[in-house]
XYZ file of C-alpha atoms in Angstrom:
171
model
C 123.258 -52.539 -0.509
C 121.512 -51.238 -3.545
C 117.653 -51.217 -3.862
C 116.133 -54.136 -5.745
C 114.843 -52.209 -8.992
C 118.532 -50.708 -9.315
C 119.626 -54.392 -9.044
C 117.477 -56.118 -10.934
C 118.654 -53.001 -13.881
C 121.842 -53.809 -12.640
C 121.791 -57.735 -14.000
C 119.894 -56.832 -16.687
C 122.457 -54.867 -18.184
C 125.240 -57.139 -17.250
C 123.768 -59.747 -19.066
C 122.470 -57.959 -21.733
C 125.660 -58.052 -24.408
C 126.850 -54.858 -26.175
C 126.741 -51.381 -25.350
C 124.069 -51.052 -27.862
C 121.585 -53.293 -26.158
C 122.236 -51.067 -22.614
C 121.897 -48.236 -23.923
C 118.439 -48.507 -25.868
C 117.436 -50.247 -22.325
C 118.317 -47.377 -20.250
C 116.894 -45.374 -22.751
C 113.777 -47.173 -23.150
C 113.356 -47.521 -19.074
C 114.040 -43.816 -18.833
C 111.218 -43.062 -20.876
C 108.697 -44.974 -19.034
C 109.687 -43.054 -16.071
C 109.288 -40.023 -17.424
C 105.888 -40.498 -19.096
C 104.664 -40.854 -15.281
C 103.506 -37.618 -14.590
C 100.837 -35.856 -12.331
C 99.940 -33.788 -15.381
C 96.614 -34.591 -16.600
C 96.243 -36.197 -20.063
C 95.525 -33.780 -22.143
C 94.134 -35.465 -24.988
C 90.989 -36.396 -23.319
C 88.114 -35.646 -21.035
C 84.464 -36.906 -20.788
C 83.897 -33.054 -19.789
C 82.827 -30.211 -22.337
C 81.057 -26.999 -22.469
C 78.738 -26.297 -24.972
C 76.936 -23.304 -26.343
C 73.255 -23.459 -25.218
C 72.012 -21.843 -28.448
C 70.190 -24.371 -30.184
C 73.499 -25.972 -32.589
C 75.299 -27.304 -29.249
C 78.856 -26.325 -30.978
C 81.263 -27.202 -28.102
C 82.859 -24.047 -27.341
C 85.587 -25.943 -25.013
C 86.614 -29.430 -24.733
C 86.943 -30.369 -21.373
C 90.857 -31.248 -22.252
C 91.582 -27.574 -22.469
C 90.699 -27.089 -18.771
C 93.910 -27.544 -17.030
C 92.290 -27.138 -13.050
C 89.571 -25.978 -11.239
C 90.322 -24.598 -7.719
C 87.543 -25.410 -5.426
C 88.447 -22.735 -3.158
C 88.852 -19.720 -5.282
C 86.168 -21.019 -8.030
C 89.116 -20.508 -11.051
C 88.965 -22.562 -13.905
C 92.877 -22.650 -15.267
C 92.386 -23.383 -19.237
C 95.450 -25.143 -21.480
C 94.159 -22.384 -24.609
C 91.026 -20.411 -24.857
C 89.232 -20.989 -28.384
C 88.284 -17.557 -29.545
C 84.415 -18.635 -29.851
C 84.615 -19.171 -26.222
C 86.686 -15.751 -25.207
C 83.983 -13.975 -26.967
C 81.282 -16.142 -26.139
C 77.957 -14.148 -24.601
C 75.512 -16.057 -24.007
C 74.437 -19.249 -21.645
C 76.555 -22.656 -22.020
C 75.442 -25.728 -20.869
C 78.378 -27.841 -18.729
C 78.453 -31.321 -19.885
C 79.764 -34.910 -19.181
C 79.435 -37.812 -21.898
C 76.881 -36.322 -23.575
C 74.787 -35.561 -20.076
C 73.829 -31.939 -19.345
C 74.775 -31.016 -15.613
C 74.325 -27.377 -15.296
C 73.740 -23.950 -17.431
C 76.049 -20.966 -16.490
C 76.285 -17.752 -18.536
C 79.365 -16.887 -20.272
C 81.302 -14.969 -20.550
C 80.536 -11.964 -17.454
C 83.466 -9.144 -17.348
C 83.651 -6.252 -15.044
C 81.906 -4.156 -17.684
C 78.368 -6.065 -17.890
C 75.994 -4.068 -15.557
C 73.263 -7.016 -15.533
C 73.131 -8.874 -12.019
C 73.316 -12.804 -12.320
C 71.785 -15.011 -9.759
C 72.784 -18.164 -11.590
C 76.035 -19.367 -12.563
C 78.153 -17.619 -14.322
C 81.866 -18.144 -15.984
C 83.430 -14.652 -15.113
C 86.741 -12.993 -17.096
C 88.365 -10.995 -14.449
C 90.084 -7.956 -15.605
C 93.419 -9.787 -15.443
C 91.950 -12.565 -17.750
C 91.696 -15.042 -15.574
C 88.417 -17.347 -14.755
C 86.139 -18.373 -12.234
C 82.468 -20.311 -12.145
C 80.750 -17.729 -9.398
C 77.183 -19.132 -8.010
C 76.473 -15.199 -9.495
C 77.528 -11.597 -10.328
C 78.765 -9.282 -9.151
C 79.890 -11.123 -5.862
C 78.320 -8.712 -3.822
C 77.242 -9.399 -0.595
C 73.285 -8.148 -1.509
C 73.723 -10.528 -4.677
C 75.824 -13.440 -2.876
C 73.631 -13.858 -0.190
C 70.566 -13.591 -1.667
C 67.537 -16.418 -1.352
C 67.243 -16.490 -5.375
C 71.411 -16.934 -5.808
C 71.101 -19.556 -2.713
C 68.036 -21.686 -4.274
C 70.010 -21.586 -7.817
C 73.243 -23.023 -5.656
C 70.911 -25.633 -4.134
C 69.473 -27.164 -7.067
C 72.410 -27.450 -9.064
C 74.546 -29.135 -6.153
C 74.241 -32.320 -7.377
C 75.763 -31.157 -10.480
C 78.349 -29.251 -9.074
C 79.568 -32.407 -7.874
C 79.147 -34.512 -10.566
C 81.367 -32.060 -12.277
C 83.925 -31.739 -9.046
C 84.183 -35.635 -9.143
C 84.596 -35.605 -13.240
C 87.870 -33.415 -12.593
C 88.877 -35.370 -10.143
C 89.046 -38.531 -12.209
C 90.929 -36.166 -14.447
C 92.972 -35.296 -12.222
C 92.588 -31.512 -12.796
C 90.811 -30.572 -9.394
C 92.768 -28.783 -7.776
């Protein structure tokens, strides 16, 4: 017994006359299945981060973030503009045109200032993470200042956690 969706193709096609007409059907169906995808759209996001230097020039569209792993902190980008690779300086994380939080960007292993804010941090194998601080040390990580800063931008945090997850790029 087949399933109903591969009979109701089934008669479709039967009926349909020509092996033109099947054809651009089958073709036509297979494309519909194949634009269903888990992938997020990557044309479009509500989410950007902008340079918090007095012009607001969006140094990356939210669409270029491909995930954010909640459990390692590591925002996966699609491309990194070069403005933002070589960005120094504190960005402003925003959602339709609402500021949720400031983090400074972009912290390497070779900046010898300690953060107690957020921070978007290059590791040396060019990947990226939003830390609550650096260096993740425990006298930094555990701190009360690092701790308040984590505090008052919770609600933000998950503002920005549920804004990916629309997106589907929460990982």
């Amino acid at each position: 017994m087949k399933p109903a969706f591969l009979h109701t193709l089934s008669s479709i096609c039967h009926y349909m006359s020509g092996r033109i007409y099947r054809t651009a059907f089958i073709a036509v169906i297979s494309c519909m299945f194949m634009a269903c995808s888990d992938e997020p759209d990557s044309s479009r996001s509500s989410l950007s981060i902008v340079a918090d230097d007095g012009r607001g020039a969006v140094l990356m569209p939210g669409y270029e973030i491909k995930w954010y792993d909640e459990a390692s902190s590591e925002l996966k980008f699609r491309n990194i503009p070069d403005d933002f690779a070589e960005y120094h300086g504190e960005v402003t994380f925003v959602i339709d045109g609402k500021s949720l939080f400031d983090a400074f960007a972009i912290v390497s292993d070779i900046d010898s200032r300690i953060y107690t804010s957020a921070v978007i941090y290059r590791d040396h194998n060019g990947k990226y993470y939003l830390n609550d601080c650096y260096p993740m040390i425990e006298s930094v990580m555990y701190s009360s200042e690092v701790r308040e800063n984590r505090e008052a931008r919770a609600v933000a945090m998950e503002a920005f956690r549920n804004q990916l997850e629309i997106e589907n790029r929460l990982k």
